[in-house]
mmCIF file of C-alpha atoms (C1' of nucleotides) in Angstrom:
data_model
loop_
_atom_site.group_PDB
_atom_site.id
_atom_site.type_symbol
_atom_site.label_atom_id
_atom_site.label_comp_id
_atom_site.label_asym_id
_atom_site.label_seq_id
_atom_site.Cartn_x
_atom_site.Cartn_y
_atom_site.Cartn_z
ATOM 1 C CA UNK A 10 -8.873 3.394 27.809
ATOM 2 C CA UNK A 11 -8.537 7.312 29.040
ATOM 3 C CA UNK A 12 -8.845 9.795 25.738
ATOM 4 C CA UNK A 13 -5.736 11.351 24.613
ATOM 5 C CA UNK A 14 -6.609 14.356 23.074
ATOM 6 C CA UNK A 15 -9.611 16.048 22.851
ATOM 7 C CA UNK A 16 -9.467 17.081 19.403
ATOM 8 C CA UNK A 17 -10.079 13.590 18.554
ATOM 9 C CA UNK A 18 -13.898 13.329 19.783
ATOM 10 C CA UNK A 19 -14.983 16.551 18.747
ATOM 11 C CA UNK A 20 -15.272 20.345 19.136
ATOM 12 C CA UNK A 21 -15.987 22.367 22.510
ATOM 13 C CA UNK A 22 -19.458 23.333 23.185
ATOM 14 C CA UNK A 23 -20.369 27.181 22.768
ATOM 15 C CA UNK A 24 -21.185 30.074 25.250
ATOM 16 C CA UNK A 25 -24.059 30.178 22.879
ATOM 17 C CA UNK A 26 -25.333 26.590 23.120
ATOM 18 C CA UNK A 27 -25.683 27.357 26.755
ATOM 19 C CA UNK A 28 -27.503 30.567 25.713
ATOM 20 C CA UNK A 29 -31.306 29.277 24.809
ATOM 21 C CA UNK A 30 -34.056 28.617 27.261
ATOM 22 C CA UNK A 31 -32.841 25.895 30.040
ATOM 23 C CA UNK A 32 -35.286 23.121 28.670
ATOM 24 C CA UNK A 33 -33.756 23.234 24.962
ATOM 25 C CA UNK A 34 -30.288 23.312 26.417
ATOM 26 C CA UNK A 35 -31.459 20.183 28.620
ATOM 27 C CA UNK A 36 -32.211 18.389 25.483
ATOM 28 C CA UNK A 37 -29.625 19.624 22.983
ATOM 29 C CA UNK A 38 -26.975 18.089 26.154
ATOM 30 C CA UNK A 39 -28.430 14.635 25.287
ATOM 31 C CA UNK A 40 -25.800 12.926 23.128
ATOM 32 C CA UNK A 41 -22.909 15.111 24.447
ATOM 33 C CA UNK A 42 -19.505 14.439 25.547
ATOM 34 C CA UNK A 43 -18.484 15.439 29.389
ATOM 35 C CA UNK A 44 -14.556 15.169 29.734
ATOM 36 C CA UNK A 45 -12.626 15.321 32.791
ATOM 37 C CA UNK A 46 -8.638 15.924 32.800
ATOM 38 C CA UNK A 47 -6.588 13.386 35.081
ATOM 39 C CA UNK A 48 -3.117 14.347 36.690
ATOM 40 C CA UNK A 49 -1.452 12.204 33.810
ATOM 41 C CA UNK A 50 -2.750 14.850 31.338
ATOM 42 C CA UNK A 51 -5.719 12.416 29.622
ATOM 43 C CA UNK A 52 -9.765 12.263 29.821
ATOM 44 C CA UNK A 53 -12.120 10.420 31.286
ATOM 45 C CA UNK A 54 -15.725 11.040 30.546
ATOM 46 C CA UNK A 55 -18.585 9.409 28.610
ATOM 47 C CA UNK A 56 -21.700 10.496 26.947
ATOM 48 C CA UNK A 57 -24.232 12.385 28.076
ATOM 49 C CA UNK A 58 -28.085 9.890 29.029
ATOM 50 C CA UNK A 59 -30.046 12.324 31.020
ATOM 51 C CA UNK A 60 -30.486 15.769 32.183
ATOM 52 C CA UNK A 61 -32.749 17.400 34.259
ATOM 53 C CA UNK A 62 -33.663 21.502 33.766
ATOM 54 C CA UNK A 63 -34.078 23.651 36.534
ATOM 55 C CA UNK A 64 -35.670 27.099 35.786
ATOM 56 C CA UNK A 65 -35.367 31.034 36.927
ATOM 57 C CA UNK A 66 -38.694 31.479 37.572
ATOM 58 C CA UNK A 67 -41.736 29.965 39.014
ATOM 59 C CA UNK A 68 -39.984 26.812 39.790
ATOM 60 C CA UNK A 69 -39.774 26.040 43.520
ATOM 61 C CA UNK A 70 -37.788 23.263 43.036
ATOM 62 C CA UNK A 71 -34.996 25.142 41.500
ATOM 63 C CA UNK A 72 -31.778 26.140 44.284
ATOM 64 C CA UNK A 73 -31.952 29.974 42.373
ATOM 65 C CA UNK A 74 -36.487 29.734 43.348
ATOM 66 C CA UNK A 75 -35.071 32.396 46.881
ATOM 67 C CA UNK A 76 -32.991 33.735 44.985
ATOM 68 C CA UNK A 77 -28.597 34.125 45.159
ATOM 69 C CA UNK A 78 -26.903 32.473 47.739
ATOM 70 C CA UNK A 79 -23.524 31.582 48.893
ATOM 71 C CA UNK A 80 -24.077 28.455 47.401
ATOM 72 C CA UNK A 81 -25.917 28.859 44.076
ATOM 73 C CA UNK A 82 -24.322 31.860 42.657
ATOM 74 C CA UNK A 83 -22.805 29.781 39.725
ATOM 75 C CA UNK A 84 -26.501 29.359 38.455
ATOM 76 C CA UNK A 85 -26.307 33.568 37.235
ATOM 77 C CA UNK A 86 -23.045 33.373 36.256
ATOM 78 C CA UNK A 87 -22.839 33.881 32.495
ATOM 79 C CA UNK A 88 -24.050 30.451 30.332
ATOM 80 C CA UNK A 89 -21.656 27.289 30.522
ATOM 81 C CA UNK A 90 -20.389 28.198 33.866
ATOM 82 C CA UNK A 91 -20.639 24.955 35.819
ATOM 83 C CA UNK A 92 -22.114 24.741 39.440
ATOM 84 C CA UNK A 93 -21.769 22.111 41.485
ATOM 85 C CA UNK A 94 -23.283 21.397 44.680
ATOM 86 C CA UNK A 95 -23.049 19.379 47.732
ATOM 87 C CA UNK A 96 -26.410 17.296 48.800
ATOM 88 C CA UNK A 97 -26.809 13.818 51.134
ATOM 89 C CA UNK A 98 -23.262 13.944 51.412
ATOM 90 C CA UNK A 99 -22.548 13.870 47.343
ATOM 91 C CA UNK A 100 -21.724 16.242 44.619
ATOM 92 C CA UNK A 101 -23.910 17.441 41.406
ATOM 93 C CA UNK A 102 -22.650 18.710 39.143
ATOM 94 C CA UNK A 103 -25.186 21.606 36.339
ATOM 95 C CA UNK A 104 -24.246 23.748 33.232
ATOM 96 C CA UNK A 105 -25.995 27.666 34.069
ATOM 97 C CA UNK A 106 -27.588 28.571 31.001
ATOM 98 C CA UNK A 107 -29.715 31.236 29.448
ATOM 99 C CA UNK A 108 -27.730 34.373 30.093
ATOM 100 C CA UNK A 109 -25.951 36.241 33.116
ATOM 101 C CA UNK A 110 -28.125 37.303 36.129
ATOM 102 C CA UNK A 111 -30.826 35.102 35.707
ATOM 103 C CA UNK A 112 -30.707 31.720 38.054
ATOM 104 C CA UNK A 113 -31.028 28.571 35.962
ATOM 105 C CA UNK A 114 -29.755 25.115 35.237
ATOM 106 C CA UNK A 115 -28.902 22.372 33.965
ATOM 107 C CA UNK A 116 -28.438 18.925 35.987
ATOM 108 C CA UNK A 117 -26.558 16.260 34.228
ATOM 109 C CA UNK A 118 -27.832 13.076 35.927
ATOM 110 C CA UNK A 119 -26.026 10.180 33.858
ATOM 111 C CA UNK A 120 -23.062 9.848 31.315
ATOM 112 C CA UNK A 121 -22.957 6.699 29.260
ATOM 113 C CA UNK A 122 -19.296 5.819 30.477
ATOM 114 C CA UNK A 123 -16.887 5.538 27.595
ATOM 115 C CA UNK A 124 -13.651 6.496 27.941
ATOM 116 C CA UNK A 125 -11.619 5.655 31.576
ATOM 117 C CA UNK A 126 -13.418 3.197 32.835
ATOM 118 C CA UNK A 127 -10.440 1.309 34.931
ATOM 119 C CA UNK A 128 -10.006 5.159 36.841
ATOM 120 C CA UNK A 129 -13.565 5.504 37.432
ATOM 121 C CA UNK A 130 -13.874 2.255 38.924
ATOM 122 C CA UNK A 131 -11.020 2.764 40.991
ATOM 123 C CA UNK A 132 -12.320 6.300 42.536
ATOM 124 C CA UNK A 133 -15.914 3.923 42.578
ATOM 125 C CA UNK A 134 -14.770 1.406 44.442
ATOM 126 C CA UNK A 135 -17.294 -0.204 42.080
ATOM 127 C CA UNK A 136 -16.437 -2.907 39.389
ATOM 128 C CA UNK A 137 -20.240 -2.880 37.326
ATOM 129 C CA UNK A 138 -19.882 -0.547 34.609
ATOM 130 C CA UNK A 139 -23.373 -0.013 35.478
ATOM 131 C CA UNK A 140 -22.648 1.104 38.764
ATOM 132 C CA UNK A 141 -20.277 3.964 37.229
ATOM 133 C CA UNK A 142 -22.089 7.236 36.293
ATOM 134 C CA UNK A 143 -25.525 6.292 36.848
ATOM 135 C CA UNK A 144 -26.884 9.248 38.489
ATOM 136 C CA UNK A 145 -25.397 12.442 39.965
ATOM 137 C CA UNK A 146 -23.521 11.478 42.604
ATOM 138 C CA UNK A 147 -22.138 8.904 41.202
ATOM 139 C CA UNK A 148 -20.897 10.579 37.839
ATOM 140 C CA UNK A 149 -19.457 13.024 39.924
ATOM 141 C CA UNK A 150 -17.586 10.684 42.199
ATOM 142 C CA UNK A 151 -16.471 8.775 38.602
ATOM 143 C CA UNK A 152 -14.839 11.842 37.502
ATOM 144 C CA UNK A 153 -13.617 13.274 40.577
ATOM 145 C CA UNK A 154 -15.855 16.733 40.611
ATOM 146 C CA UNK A 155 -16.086 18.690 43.506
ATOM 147 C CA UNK A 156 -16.634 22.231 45.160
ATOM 148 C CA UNK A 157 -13.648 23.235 44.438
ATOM 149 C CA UNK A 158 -14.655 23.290 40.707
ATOM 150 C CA UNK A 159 -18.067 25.280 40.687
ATOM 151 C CA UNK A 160 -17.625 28.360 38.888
ATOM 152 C CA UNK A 161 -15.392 26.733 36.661
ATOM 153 C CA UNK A 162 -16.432 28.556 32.791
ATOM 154 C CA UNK A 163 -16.765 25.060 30.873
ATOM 155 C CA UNK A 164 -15.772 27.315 27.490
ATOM 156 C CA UNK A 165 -12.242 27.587 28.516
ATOM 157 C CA UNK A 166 -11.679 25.463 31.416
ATOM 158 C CA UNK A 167 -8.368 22.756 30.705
ATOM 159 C CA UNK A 168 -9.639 20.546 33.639
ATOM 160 C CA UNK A 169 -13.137 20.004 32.582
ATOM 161 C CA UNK A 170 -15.082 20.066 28.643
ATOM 162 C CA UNK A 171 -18.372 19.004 27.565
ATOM 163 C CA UNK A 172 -17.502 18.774 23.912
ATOM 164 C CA UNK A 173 -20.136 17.996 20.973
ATOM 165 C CA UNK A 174 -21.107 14.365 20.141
ATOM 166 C CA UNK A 175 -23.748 13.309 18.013
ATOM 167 C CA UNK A 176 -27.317 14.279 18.534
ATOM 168 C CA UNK A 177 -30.456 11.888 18.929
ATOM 169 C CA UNK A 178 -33.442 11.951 17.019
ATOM 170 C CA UNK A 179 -36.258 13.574 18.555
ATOM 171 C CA UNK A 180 -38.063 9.966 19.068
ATOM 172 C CA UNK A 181 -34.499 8.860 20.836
ATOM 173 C CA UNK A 182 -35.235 11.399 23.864
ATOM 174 C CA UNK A 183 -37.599 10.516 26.656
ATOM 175 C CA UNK A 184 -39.296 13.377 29.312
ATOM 176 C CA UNK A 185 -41.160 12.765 33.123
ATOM 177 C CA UNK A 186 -40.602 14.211 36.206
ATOM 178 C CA UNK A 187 -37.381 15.623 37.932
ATOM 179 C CA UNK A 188 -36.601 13.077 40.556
ATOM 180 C CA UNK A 189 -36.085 13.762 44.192
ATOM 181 C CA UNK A 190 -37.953 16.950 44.503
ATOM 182 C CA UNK A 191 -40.945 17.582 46.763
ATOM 183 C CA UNK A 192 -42.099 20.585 44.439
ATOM 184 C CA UNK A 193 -43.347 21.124 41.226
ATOM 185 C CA UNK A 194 -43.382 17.359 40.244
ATOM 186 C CA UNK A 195 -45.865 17.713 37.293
ATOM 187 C CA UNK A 196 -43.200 19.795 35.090
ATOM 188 C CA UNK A 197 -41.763 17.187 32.714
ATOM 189 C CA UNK A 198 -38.366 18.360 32.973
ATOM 190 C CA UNK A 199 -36.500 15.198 32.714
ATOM 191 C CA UNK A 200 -35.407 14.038 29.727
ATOM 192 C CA UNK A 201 -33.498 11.188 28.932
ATOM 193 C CA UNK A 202 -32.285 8.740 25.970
ATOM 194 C CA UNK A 203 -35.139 5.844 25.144
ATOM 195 C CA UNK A 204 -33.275 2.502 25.873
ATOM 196 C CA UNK A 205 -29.952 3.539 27.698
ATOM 197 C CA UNK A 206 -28.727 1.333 30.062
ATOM 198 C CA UNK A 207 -26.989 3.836 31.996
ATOM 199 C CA UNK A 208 -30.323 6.492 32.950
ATOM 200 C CA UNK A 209 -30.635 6.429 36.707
ATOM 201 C CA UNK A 210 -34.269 5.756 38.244
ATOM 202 C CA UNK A 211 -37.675 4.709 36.630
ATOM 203 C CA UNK A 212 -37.207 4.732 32.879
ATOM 204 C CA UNK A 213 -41.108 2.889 31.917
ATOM 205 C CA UNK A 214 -44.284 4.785 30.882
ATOM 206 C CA UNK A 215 -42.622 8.290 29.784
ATOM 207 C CA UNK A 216 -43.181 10.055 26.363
ATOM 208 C CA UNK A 217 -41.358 12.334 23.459
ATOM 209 C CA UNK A 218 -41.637 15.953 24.336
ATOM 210 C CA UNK A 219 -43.760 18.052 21.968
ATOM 211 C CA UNK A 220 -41.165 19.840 20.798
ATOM 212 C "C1'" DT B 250 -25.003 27.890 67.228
ATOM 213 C "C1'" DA B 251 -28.711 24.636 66.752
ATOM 214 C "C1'" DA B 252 -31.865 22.342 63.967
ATOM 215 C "C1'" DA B 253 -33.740 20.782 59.734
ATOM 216 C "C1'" DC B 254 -33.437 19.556 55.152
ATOM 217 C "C1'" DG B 255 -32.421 17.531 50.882
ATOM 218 C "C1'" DA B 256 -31.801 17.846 42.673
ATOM 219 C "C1'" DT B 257 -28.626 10.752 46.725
ATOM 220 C "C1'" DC B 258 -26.583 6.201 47.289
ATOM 221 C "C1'" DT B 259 -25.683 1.773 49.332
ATOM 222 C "C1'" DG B 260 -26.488 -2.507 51.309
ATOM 223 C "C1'" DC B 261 -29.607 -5.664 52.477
ATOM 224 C "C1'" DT B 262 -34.070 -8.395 51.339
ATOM 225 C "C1'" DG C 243 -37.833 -2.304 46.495
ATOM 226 C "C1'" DC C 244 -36.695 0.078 50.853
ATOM 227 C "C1'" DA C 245 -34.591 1.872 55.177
ATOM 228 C "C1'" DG C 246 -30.875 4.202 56.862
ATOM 229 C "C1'" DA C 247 -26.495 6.799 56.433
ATOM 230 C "C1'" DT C 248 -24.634 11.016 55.476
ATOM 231 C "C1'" DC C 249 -22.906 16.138 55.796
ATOM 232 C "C1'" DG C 250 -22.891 20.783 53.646
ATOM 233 C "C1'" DT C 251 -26.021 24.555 53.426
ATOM 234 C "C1'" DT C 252 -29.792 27.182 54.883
ATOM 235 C "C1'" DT C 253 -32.943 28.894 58.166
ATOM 236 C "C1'" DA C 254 -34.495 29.607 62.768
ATOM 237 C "C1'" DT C 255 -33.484 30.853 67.544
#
DNA sequence: TAAACGATCTGCT
DNA sequence: GCAGATCGTTTAT
């Protein structure tokens, strides 16, 4: 069943949750709801399984490592601006976080789908749950995010909301690699829930952060 | 304007 | 598990 009102789940996330250092922000996400308006006026969305952070500095790997472009700008836009991005023919979709100017990110990689799942598997063309939101391009095929919505300032927007949900215990939340990069592979800046069934890729032999 | 490159996914084994 | 498809964006010519 689609959501019918927001206020139901919980309350919108803050410019300031966005506003910490990209790694905390990549944790804190874990446990969040991401909403997405349909045409008919409810949400879809789920909760938030894993993240991935990409950094402003010394992080090759990060879109914002050459600095602006045309196509990353959204990463220095001020925190909770989303950017989303086109790769191998799919969208991503990131929260920009620490504060305006500086290039950095936020990758959600998999929502735990909750709410919508009939529209979801219709824009899918997918009937396994499983098969829903399990990694970027999939989520944001699922909820039907595009170009056309990078920039969007996820404080106000009415189309899209990540919206607070309840918060795993530190031993709940899982860290390795980013996956798919060719640089800076030893930064553990994955982090994902222990257990999910919805986490995308190799989810054996990781650890708890230290902090 | 041509070429190369991915923060990926699917279908097939 | 793996090979191949896929196309917008960036970088080189």
């Amino acid at each position: 069943m689609p959501l019918t009102s927001l206020a139901k789940l919980g309350s919108r996330l803050t410019r300031r949750f966005y506003a910490r250092p990209t790694d905390v922000v990549a944790k804190a996400l874990l446990g969040q709801w991401v909403l997405r308006k349909t045409d008919s006026g409810e949400w879809l969305g789920g909760k938030i399984v894993e993240t991935e952070a990409y950094l402003a500095t010394d992080d090759p790997a990060s879109h914002s490592y050459r600095g602006p472009t045309k196509r990353n700008g959204s990463m220095f836009r001020p925190p909770g601006t989303l950017y989303v991005y086109s790769i191998h023919a799919k969208h991503c979709m990131n929260v920009s976080t620490e504060r305006e100017g500086v290039g950095s990110a936020v990758l959600i990689r998999a929502i735990e789908p909750v709410y919508g799942l009939h529209e979801m598997s219709l824009r899918r063309n997918q009937q396994d749950p499983r098969r829903l939101t399990r990694g970027p391009g999939m989520l944001c095929q699922a909820l039907d995010i595009n170009r056309t919505h990078d920039g969007i300032d996820l404080i106000t927007s009415d189309e899209i909301a990540l919206l607070s949900g309840q918060q795993p215990s530190p031993d709940e939340i899982l860290t390795g690699p980013r996956i798919g990069i060719s640089h800076a592979k030893e930064l553990g800046l994955r982090f994902f829930l222990r257990g999910n069934r919805f986490v995308s890729g190799s989810v054996t032999n990781f650890h708890t952060p230290l902090n």
